[in-house]
Amino acid sequence: MMSRRAGTIWIAAIAAAALWTVGMGDARAKERRVATLAPAGSAWMNILEKGANKIAEATGGRVKVKWYPGGTQGDEKDVVRKIRQKQLDGAALTTVGLSLIYPGVRVMQLPFLFESVEEVDYVRAKMWPYFEKKFEEQGFKLLYPGDVGWAHMYAKRSIQSFDDLKKVTFWAWTDDPIVRAYFEQIGVSSVPLGVPEVLTALKTGRIDGCYGSPLAAVALQWYTEVSYATVEPFGYTVGAMVVRLDAWNEMSPEDRATEQKIGKKIGAMLIKRVRRDNDRAKRAMQKNGIRFVDTPQALRSKLEAEAQKLWKRLAGKVYTEQELAMVLKYRDEFRKKRASK
């Protein structure tokens, strides 16, 4: 049995930024309440706690954080609500949680949008200033980015054709309209569930397929209920750290600068770690009998074509047409630069 300490889909790199959301500008230390779905005792939380200690030391104890790990404050929808109600001060969120603050950020997780992590990094860096402004308009400070990783499909049967795909009933995250809309468009059955419900649904047969990064499949024990996985991912999931803007503005410029300097290093380290551990989780799953199967070109072409139709269909509803145009422009810009080298 693989260790639950591997981490979780919610995550490593994203949760990292919680280190940067804490502190007061005066001489008194004020504890900041930060929630994350990353489990207590995981390798990720160990790193984050060490980083928090460094920040506390560098700020003379003025910057402290109170962790609420492992979903103890609820799913991301609950966490965002509690931040708005000032029961919490910040959170490490996936794209799903971030979209509950500003819906347009969902444009970053469109299916079959990216082909490499280099593309992800380039487009995210270009879009970051835009999203910073949008989040500030909603009363939130968008701090540093993080990764969840490539999302693969997992199922109890091999998916080698469109007919195979239609025989699978997939999980669809309740608060993720993009995946639900995509499954609906390609004619695949799905059941809306919260993340904590997925494992039980797999065990009882309510669903027989799910999706996520290999690290998620291991950490959440989904791999124990499936036999197959797709080699080719169908999307990339990102995330970020947010804090209530008023809480951020309470801090002194000096303490903010200190947190950002240390937090930037911790964040970069954790992004690198989550990518590495996703590869390790995939190999571990294979050793435990999970077969990663190539998607036939005919099926992949069909899925990509349907995804591109979805991009256009959701523009003006889930995100703006301008946001879709921006993301595609930067993605194509990166591809052109790479091709010219």
mmCIF file of C-alpha atoms in Angstrom:
data_model
loop_
_atom_site.group_PDB
_atom_site.id
_atom_site.type_symbol
_atom_site.label_atom_id
_atom_site.label_comp_id
_atom_site.label_asym_id
_atom_site.label_seq_id
_atom_site.Cartn_x
_atom_site.Cartn_y
_atom_site.Cartn_z
ATOM 1 C CA MET A 1 0.000 0.000 0.000
ATOM 2 C CA MET A 2 1.409 3.395 -0.922
ATOM 3 C CA SER A 3 1.712 6.091 1.709
ATOM 4 C CA ARG A 4 -0.875 8.804 2.075
ATOM 5 C CA ARG A 5 2.052 11.063 2.866
ATOM 6 C CA ALA A 6 2.755 11.382 -0.817
ATOM 7 C CA GLY A 7 0.768 14.590 -0.765
ATOM 8 C CA THR A 8 -2.581 15.515 -2.275
ATOM 9 C CA ILE A 9 -4.140 17.117 -5.360
ATOM 10 C CA TRP A 10 -4.603 20.304 -3.389
ATOM 11 C CA ILE A 11 -1.454 20.446 -2.829
ATOM 12 C CA ALA A 12 2.001 20.954 -2.391
ATOM 13 C CA ALA A 13 2.853 23.918 -4.507
ATOM 14 C CA ILE A 14 -0.394 25.764 -3.988
ATOM 15 C CA ALA A 15 -0.432 25.371 -0.247
ATOM 16 C CA ALA A 16 3.065 26.767 -0.171
ATOM 17 C CA ALA A 17 1.878 30.259 -0.636
ATOM 18 C CA ALA A 18 0.051 30.143 2.653
ATOM 19 C CA LEU A 19 3.376 30.939 4.204
ATOM 20 C CA TRP A 20 3.165 34.323 2.659
ATOM 21 C CA THR A 21 -0.213 35.353 3.894
ATOM 22 C CA VAL A 22 0.463 35.807 7.520
ATOM 23 C CA GLY A 23 1.501 38.657 9.751
ATOM 24 C CA MET A 24 0.839 42.108 11.076
ATOM 25 C CA GLY A 25 2.731 45.280 10.458
ATOM 26 C CA ASP A 26 3.019 46.315 14.075
ATOM 27 C CA ALA A 27 5.134 44.817 16.834
ATOM 28 C CA ARG A 28 2.398 42.442 17.946
ATOM 29 C CA ALA A 29 2.237 39.003 16.435
ATOM 30 C CA LYS A 30 -1.170 38.101 15.097
ATOM 31 C CA GLU A 31 -1.953 34.558 14.110
ATOM 32 C CA ARG A 32 -3.227 34.188 10.560
ATOM 33 C CA ARG A 33 -5.746 31.423 9.922
ATOM 34 C CA VAL A 34 -4.985 29.615 6.689
ATOM 35 C CA ALA A 35 -6.740 26.549 5.289
ATOM 36 C CA THR A 36 -5.518 23.912 2.875
ATOM 37 C CA LEU A 37 -6.696 20.527 1.683
ATOM 38 C CA ALA A 38 -3.137 19.205 1.986
ATOM 39 C CA PRO A 39 -3.078 16.544 4.723
ATOM 40 C CA ALA A 40 -1.463 17.059 8.102
ATOM 41 C CA GLY A 41 1.804 15.192 8.448
ATOM 42 C CA SER A 42 2.393 15.001 4.703
ATOM 43 C CA ALA A 43 5.788 15.740 3.203
ATOM 44 C CA TRP A 44 4.325 18.980 1.837
ATOM 45 C CA MET A 45 3.114 20.205 5.191
ATOM 46 C CA ASN A 46 6.504 19.425 6.717
ATOM 47 C CA ILE A 47 8.164 21.701 4.160
ATOM 48 C CA LEU A 48 5.577 24.418 4.627
ATOM 49 C CA GLU A 49 5.948 24.381 8.386
ATOM 50 C CA LYS A 50 9.717 24.712 8.073
ATOM 51 C CA GLY A 51 9.187 27.664 5.757
ATOM 52 C CA ALA A 52 6.766 29.235 8.218
ATOM 53 C CA ASN A 53 9.382 28.917 10.932
ATOM 54 C CA LYS A 54 11.907 30.728 8.741
ATOM 55 C CA ILE A 55 9.469 33.560 8.129
ATOM 56 C CA ALA A 56 8.614 33.842 11.823
ATOM 57 C CA GLU A 57 12.307 34.023 12.651
ATOM 58 C CA ALA A 58 13.046 36.587 9.923
ATOM 59 C CA THR A 59 10.202 38.850 11.089
ATOM 60 C CA GLY A 60 11.016 38.616 14.761
ATOM 61 C CA GLY A 61 7.896 36.577 15.464
ATOM 62 C CA ARG A 62 5.466 39.114 14.003
ATOM 63 C CA VAL A 63 4.412 36.793 11.186
ATOM 64 C CA LYS A 64 2.794 33.569 12.339
ATOM 65 C CA VAL A 65 0.355 31.157 10.775
ATOM 66 C CA LYS A 66 -2.251 28.770 12.083
ATOM 67 C CA TRP A 67 -2.683 25.849 9.719
ATOM 68 C CA TYR A 68 -6.014 24.126 9.131
ATOM 69 C CA PRO A 69 -4.894 21.238 6.897
ATOM 70 C CA GLY A 70 -6.596 18.210 5.439
ATOM 71 C CA GLY A 71 -9.940 19.796 4.627
ATOM 72 C CA THR A 72 -10.794 20.418 8.280
ATOM 73 C CA GLN A 73 -12.413 23.699 7.214
ATOM 74 C CA GLY A 74 -14.440 21.987 4.497
ATOM 75 C CA ASP A 75 -14.162 21.832 0.730
ATOM 76 C CA GLU A 76 -12.821 24.842 -1.151
ATOM 77 C CA LYS A 77 -16.284 26.353 -1.467
ATOM 78 C CA ASP A 78 -16.587 26.351 2.328
ATOM 79 C CA VAL A 79 -13.111 27.791 2.739
ATOM 80 C CA VAL A 80 -13.742 30.710 0.370
ATOM 81 C CA ARG A 81 -16.979 31.494 2.189
ATOM 82 C CA LYS A 82 -15.179 31.483 5.547
ATOM 83 C CA ILE A 83 -12.505 33.837 4.225
ATOM 84 C CA ARG A 84 -15.173 36.268 3.087
ATOM 85 C CA GLN A 85 -16.812 36.029 6.502
ATOM 86 C CA LYS A 86 -13.402 36.626 8.149
ATOM 87 C CA GLN A 87 -13.435 33.260 9.886
ATOM 88 C CA LEU A 88 -10.263 32.508 7.915
ATOM 89 C CA ASP A 89 -7.650 34.832 6.450
ATOM 90 C CA GLY A 90 -6.363 32.916 3.451
ATOM 91 C CA ALA A 91 -6.200 29.614 1.658
ATOM 92 C CA ALA A 92 -4.268 27.486 -0.759
ATOM 93 C CA LEU A 93 -6.713 26.777 -3.577
ATOM 94 C CA THR A 94 -6.945 24.856 -6.818
ATOM 95 C CA THR A 95 -8.403 26.461 -9.920
ATOM 96 C CA VAL A 96 -11.835 25.338 -8.747
ATOM 97 C CA GLY A 97 -11.533 27.264 -5.493
ATOM 98 C CA LEU A 98 -9.994 30.273 -7.206
ATOM 99 C CA SER A 99 -12.881 30.374 -9.669
ATOM 100 C CA LEU A 100 -15.292 30.850 -6.773
ATOM 101 C CA ILE A 101 -13.575 34.203 -6.259
ATOM 102 C CA TYR A 102 -13.064 35.155 -9.901
ATOM 103 C CA PRO A 103 -14.651 32.785 -12.469
ATOM 104 C CA GLY A 104 -12.406 33.851 -15.348
ATOM 105 C CA VAL A 105 -9.429 32.001 -13.908
ATOM 106 C CA ARG A 106 -11.068 28.800 -15.169
ATOM 107 C CA VAL A 107 -9.713 29.587 -18.611
ATOM 108 C CA MET A 108 -6.384 28.208 -17.400
ATOM 109 C CA GLN A 109 -7.736 24.686 -16.981
ATOM 110 C CA LEU A 110 -9.441 24.088 -20.295
ATOM 111 C CA PRO A 111 -9.089 20.511 -21.553
ATOM 112 C CA PHE A 112 -6.282 19.915 -24.061
ATOM 113 C CA LEU A 113 -5.133 23.542 -23.850
ATOM 114 C CA PHE A 114 -1.482 22.883 -22.989
ATOM 115 C CA GLU A 115 1.099 20.433 -24.267
ATOM 116 C CA SER A 116 3.964 21.048 -21.832
ATOM 117 C CA VAL A 117 4.714 22.504 -18.412
ATOM 118 C CA GLU A 118 6.812 25.118 -20.195
ATOM 119 C CA GLU A 119 3.661 26.329 -21.941
ATOM 120 C CA VAL A 120 1.828 26.392 -18.622
ATOM 121 C CA ASP A 121 4.572 28.440 -16.980
ATOM 122 C CA TYR A 122 4.776 30.913 -19.867
ATOM 123 C CA VAL A 123 1.037 31.540 -20.171
ATOM 124 C CA ARG A 124 0.556 31.731 -16.413
ATOM 125 C CA ALA A 125 3.314 34.332 -16.077
ATOM 126 C CA LYS A 126 1.743 36.410 -18.837
ATOM 127 C CA MET A 127 -1.755 36.182 -17.339
ATOM 128 C CA TRP A 128 -0.692 36.740 -13.741
ATOM 129 C CA PRO A 129 -0.853 40.586 -13.669
ATOM 130 C CA TYR A 130 -4.309 40.466 -15.239
ATOM 131 C CA PHE A 131 -5.622 38.014 -12.656
ATOM 132 C CA GLU A 132 -3.985 39.960 -9.818
ATOM 133 C CA LYS A 133 -6.153 42.964 -10.704
ATOM 134 C CA LYS A 134 -9.291 40.869 -11.043
ATOM 135 C CA PHE A 135 -8.782 39.275 -7.638
ATOM 136 C CA GLU A 136 -8.112 42.643 -5.991
ATOM 137 C CA GLU A 137 -11.431 43.869 -7.376
ATOM 138 C CA GLN A 138 -13.017 40.992 -5.448
ATOM 139 C CA GLY A 139 -11.212 41.904 -2.221
ATOM 140 C CA PHE A 140 -8.507 39.245 -2.446
ATOM 141 C CA LYS A 141 -4.757 39.346 -2.828
ATOM 142 C CA LEU A 142 -3.542 36.773 -5.328
ATOM 143 C CA LEU A 143 -0.091 35.805 -4.172
ATOM 144 C CA TYR A 144 1.972 33.023 -5.705
ATOM 145 C CA PRO A 145 1.086 30.229 -8.133
ATOM 146 C CA GLY A 146 1.315 26.515 -7.627
ATOM 147 C CA ASP A 147 0.736 23.309 -9.521
ATOM 148 C CA VAL A 148 -1.522 20.308 -9.165
ATOM 149 C CA GLY A 149 -0.272 18.716 -12.352
ATOM 150 C CA TRP A 150 -1.435 16.866 -15.430
ATOM 151 C CA ALA A 151 -4.890 15.329 -15.112
ATOM 152 C CA HIS A 152 -5.185 11.767 -16.391
ATOM 153 C CA MET A 153 -8.333 9.673 -16.677
ATOM 154 C CA TYR A 154 -8.564 6.597 -14.432
ATOM 155 C CA ALA A 155 -11.072 3.803 -14.922
ATOM 156 C CA LYS A 156 -11.877 0.209 -14.104
ATOM 157 C CA ARG A 157 -11.787 -0.617 -17.820
ATOM 158 C CA SER A 158 -9.353 0.213 -20.616
ATOM 159 C CA ILE A 159 -10.364 3.206 -22.744
ATOM 160 C CA GLN A 160 -9.372 2.474 -26.334
ATOM 161 C CA SER A 161 -12.290 3.941 -28.237
ATOM 162 C CA PHE A 162 -15.072 6.466 -27.941
ATOM 163 C CA ASP A 163 -17.465 3.617 -27.216
ATOM 164 C CA ASP A 164 -15.219 2.500 -24.330
ATOM 165 C CA LEU A 165 -15.270 6.028 -22.946
ATOM 166 C CA LYS A 166 -19.055 6.197 -23.048
ATOM 167 C CA LYS A 167 -19.298 3.020 -20.982
ATOM 168 C CA VAL A 168 -17.547 4.729 -18.045
ATOM 169 C CA THR A 169 -19.392 6.822 -15.463
ATOM 170 C CA PHE A 170 -16.927 9.465 -14.314
ATOM 171 C CA TRP A 171 -16.716 11.625 -11.245
ATOM 172 C CA ALA A 172 -17.135 15.346 -11.938
ATOM 173 C CA TRP A 173 -16.221 17.804 -9.194
ATOM 174 C CA THR A 174 -19.408 19.553 -8.116
ATOM 175 C CA ASP A 175 -17.887 23.033 -8.338
ATOM 176 C CA ASP A 176 -16.111 22.465 -11.671
ATOM 177 C CA PRO A 177 -18.431 23.499 -14.531
ATOM 178 C CA ILE A 178 -15.784 22.971 -17.210
ATOM 179 C CA VAL A 179 -15.276 19.249 -16.694
ATOM 180 C CA ARG A 180 -19.007 18.692 -16.287
ATOM 181 C CA ALA A 181 -19.684 20.585 -19.518
ATOM 182 C CA TYR A 182 -16.973 18.647 -21.336
ATOM 183 C CA PHE A 183 -18.313 15.268 -20.287
ATOM 184 C CA GLU A 184 -21.806 16.361 -21.293
ATOM 185 C CA GLN A 185 -20.582 17.554 -24.689
ATOM 186 C CA ILE A 186 -18.846 14.273 -25.546
ATOM 187 C CA GLY A 187 -21.767 12.221 -24.256
ATOM 188 C CA VAL A 188 -20.033 10.726 -21.223
ATOM 189 C CA SER A 189 -21.974 10.081 -18.021
ATOM 190 C CA SER A 190 -20.741 11.794 -14.874
ATOM 191 C CA VAL A 191 -21.805 12.132 -11.263
ATOM 192 C CA PRO A 192 -21.190 15.458 -9.452
ATOM 193 C CA LEU A 193 -19.430 14.821 -6.142
ATOM 194 C CA GLY A 194 -17.155 16.546 -3.675
ATOM 195 C CA VAL A 195 -13.581 15.304 -3.509
ATOM 196 C CA PRO A 196 -14.049 13.425 -0.192
ATOM 197 C CA GLU A 197 -16.878 11.415 -1.770
ATOM 198 C CA VAL A 198 -14.922 10.037 -4.731
ATOM 199 C CA LEU A 199 -13.254 7.044 -3.085
ATOM 200 C CA THR A 200 -16.504 5.771 -1.594
ATOM 201 C CA ALA A 201 -18.277 6.250 -4.921
ATOM 202 C CA LEU A 202 -15.598 4.165 -6.641
ATOM 203 C CA LYS A 203 -15.893 1.433 -4.025
ATOM 204 C CA THR A 204 -19.674 1.219 -4.238
ATOM 205 C CA GLY A 205 -19.792 1.360 -8.027
ATOM 206 C CA ARG A 206 -21.620 4.654 -8.180
ATOM 207 C CA ILE A 207 -18.819 5.742 -10.499
ATOM 208 C CA ASP A 208 -16.157 3.686 -12.235
ATOM 209 C CA GLY A 209 -13.897 6.467 -13.439
ATOM 210 C CA CYS A 210 -12.215 9.615 -12.144
ATOM 211 C CA TYR A 211 -9.507 12.077 -13.149
ATOM 212 C CA GLY A 212 -6.627 13.932 -11.576
ATOM 213 C CA SER A 213 -2.873 13.945 -11.228
ATOM 214 C CA PRO A 214 -1.053 10.709 -10.354
ATOM 215 C CA LEU A 215 -0.137 12.300 -7.035
ATOM 216 C CA ALA A 216 -3.822 12.851 -6.341
ATOM 217 C CA ALA A 217 -4.720 9.295 -7.279
ATOM 218 C CA VAL A 218 -2.147 7.995 -4.811
ATOM 219 C CA ALA A 219 -2.776 10.460 -1.990
ATOM 220 C CA LEU A 220 -6.538 10.040 -2.134
ATOM 221 C CA GLN A 221 -6.281 6.277 -2.617
ATOM 222 C CA TRP A 222 -8.262 6.326 -5.861
ATOM 223 C CA TYR A 223 -5.685 4.065 -7.468
ATOM 224 C CA THR A 224 -6.896 1.196 -5.262
ATOM 225 C CA GLU A 225 -10.237 1.129 -7.090
ATOM 226 C CA VAL A 226 -9.135 1.456 -10.732
ATOM 227 C CA SER A 227 -7.126 -0.708 -13.113
ATOM 228 C CA TYR A 228 -6.324 1.586 -16.027
ATOM 229 C CA ALA A 229 -5.104 5.113 -16.672
ATOM 230 C CA THR A 230 -4.530 7.166 -19.802
ATOM 231 C CA VAL A 231 -0.913 7.917 -20.689
ATOM 232 C CA GLU A 232 -1.893 11.200 -22.305
ATOM 233 C CA PRO A 233 -3.414 13.735 -19.893
ATOM 234 C CA PHE A 234 -6.487 15.699 -20.900
ATOM 235 C CA GLY A 235 -5.632 18.878 -19.039
ATOM 236 C CA TYR A 236 -3.423 20.679 -16.552
ATOM 237 C CA THR A 237 -4.544 21.913 -13.152
ATOM 238 C CA VAL A 238 -2.988 24.947 -11.524
ATOM 239 C CA GLY A 239 -3.735 26.827 -8.336
ATOM 240 C CA ALA A 240 -2.568 29.683 -6.163
ATOM 241 C CA MET A 241 -2.564 31.184 -2.711
ATOM 242 C CA VAL A 242 -5.011 33.921 -1.811
ATOM 243 C CA VAL A 243 -5.482 36.097 1.242
ATOM 244 C CA ARG A 244 -8.128 38.650 2.056
ATOM 245 C CA LEU A 245 -6.913 41.984 0.789
ATOM 246 C CA ASP A 246 -7.585 43.790 4.064
ATOM 247 C CA ALA A 247 -5.508 41.218 5.952
ATOM 248 C CA TRP A 248 -2.658 41.631 3.479
ATOM 249 C CA ASN A 249 -2.773 45.424 3.684
ATOM 250 C CA GLU A 250 -2.569 45.327 7.492
ATOM 251 C CA MET A 251 0.996 44.064 7.231
ATOM 252 C CA SER A 252 3.946 46.409 7.142
ATOM 253 C CA PRO A 253 5.812 46.804 3.835
ATOM 254 C CA GLU A 254 8.879 45.292 5.498
ATOM 255 C CA ASP A 255 7.060 42.149 6.610
ATOM 256 C CA ARG A 256 5.379 41.758 3.237
ATOM 257 C CA ALA A 257 8.739 41.976 1.513
ATOM 258 C CA THR A 258 10.224 39.399 3.888
ATOM 259 C CA GLU A 259 7.372 36.968 3.316
ATOM 260 C CA GLN A 260 7.540 37.392 -0.433
ATOM 261 C CA LYS A 261 11.279 36.800 -0.544
ATOM 262 C CA ILE A 262 11.164 33.598 1.507
ATOM 263 C CA GLY A 263 7.846 32.501 0.075
ATOM 264 C CA LYS A 264 9.078 32.812 -3.493
ATOM 265 C CA LYS A 265 11.857 30.338 -2.773
ATOM 266 C CA ILE A 266 9.551 27.925 -0.974
ATOM 267 C CA GLY A 267 6.982 28.171 -3.750
ATOM 268 C CA ALA A 268 9.500 27.454 -6.501
ATOM 269 C CA MET A 269 10.816 24.478 -4.560
ATOM 270 C CA LEU A 270 7.340 23.045 -4.073
ATOM 271 C CA ILE A 271 6.329 23.473 -7.703
ATOM 272 C CA LYS A 272 9.441 21.539 -8.648
ATOM 273 C CA ARG A 273 8.621 18.942 -5.999
ATOM 274 C CA VAL A 274 5.019 18.385 -7.108
ATOM 275 C CA ARG A 275 6.120 17.805 -10.687
ATOM 276 C CA ARG A 276 8.768 15.362 -9.582
ATOM 277 C CA ASP A 277 6.414 13.542 -7.235
ATOM 278 C CA ASN A 278 3.742 13.230 -9.909
ATOM 279 C CA ASP A 279 6.273 11.275 -11.971
ATOM 280 C CA ARG A 280 7.127 9.144 -8.950
ATOM 281 C CA ALA A 281 3.461 8.543 -8.174
ATOM 282 C CA LYS A 282 2.878 7.367 -11.730
ATOM 283 C CA ARG A 283 5.724 4.858 -11.475
ATOM 284 C CA ALA A 284 4.447 3.682 -8.094
ATOM 285 C CA MET A 285 0.980 3.131 -9.533
ATOM 286 C CA GLN A 286 2.455 1.084 -12.361
ATOM 287 C CA LYS A 287 4.336 -1.076 -9.870
ATOM 288 C CA ASN A 288 1.024 -1.678 -8.106
ATOM 289 C CA GLY A 289 -0.601 -2.987 -11.258
ATOM 290 C CA ILE A 290 -2.195 0.114 -12.772
ATOM 291 C CA ARG A 291 -1.809 0.015 -16.556
ATOM 292 C CA PHE A 292 -1.162 3.357 -18.270
ATOM 293 C CA VAL A 293 -2.566 2.880 -21.761
ATOM 294 C CA ASP A 294 -1.895 5.034 -24.826
ATOM 295 C CA THR A 295 -4.904 6.827 -26.248
ATOM 296 C CA PRO A 296 -5.403 5.839 -29.902
ATOM 297 C CA GLN A 297 -4.898 8.780 -32.256
ATOM 298 C CA ALA A 298 -8.462 8.614 -33.564
ATOM 299 C CA LEU A 299 -9.867 8.957 -30.042
ATOM 300 C CA ARG A 300 -7.421 11.678 -29.073
ATOM 301 C CA SER A 301 -8.221 13.699 -32.201
ATOM 302 C CA LYS A 302 -11.928 13.417 -31.413
ATOM 303 C CA LEU A 303 -11.424 14.525 -27.801
ATOM 304 C CA GLU A 304 -9.241 17.480 -28.816
ATOM 305 C CA ALA A 305 -11.714 18.621 -31.460
ATOM 306 C CA GLU A 306 -14.578 18.502 -28.971
ATOM 307 C CA ALA A 307 -12.462 20.395 -26.433
ATOM 308 C CA GLN A 308 -11.856 23.237 -28.868
ATOM 309 C CA LYS A 309 -15.594 23.489 -29.489
ATOM 310 C CA LEU A 310 -16.060 23.701 -25.724
ATOM 311 C CA TRP A 311 -13.522 26.518 -25.402
ATOM 312 C CA LYS A 312 -15.601 28.673 -27.735
ATOM 313 C CA ARG A 313 -18.953 27.593 -26.309
ATOM 314 C CA LEU A 314 -18.027 28.587 -22.752
ATOM 315 C CA ALA A 315 -16.533 31.955 -23.755
ATOM 316 C CA GLY A 316 -18.797 34.683 -22.456
ATOM 317 C CA LYS A 317 -20.335 32.298 -19.915
ATOM 318 C CA VAL A 318 -17.606 30.819 -17.715
ATOM 319 C CA TYR A 319 -14.842 33.232 -18.770
ATOM 320 C CA THR A 320 -14.786 36.171 -21.147
ATOM 321 C CA GLU A 321 -14.009 35.974 -24.850
ATOM 322 C CA GLN A 322 -11.097 38.322 -24.158
ATOM 323 C CA GLU A 323 -9.635 35.935 -21.575
ATOM 324 C CA LEU A 324 -9.806 33.013 -23.981
ATOM 325 C CA ALA A 325 -8.168 35.110 -26.702
ATOM 326 C CA MET A 326 -5.387 36.167 -24.315
ATOM 327 C CA VAL A 327 -4.584 32.621 -23.220
ATOM 328 C CA LEU A 328 -4.537 31.297 -26.786
ATOM 329 C CA LYS A 329 -2.418 34.230 -27.928
ATOM 330 C CA TYR A 330 0.230 33.624 -25.261
ATOM 331 C CA ARG A 331 0.182 29.866 -25.791
ATOM 332 C CA ASP A 332 0.667 30.238 -29.543
ATOM 333 C CA GLU A 333 3.307 32.896 -28.935
ATOM 334 C CA PHE A 334 5.284 30.412 -26.852
ATOM 335 C CA ARG A 335 4.941 27.674 -29.456
ATOM 336 C CA LYS A 336 6.162 29.996 -32.188
ATOM 337 C CA LYS A 337 9.192 31.017 -30.147
ATOM 338 C CA ARG A 338 10.046 27.395 -29.389
ATOM 339 C CA ALA A 339 9.658 26.370 -33.035
ATOM 340 C CA SER A 340 12.032 29.123 -34.158
ATOM 341 C CA LYS A 341 14.868 27.911 -31.931
#
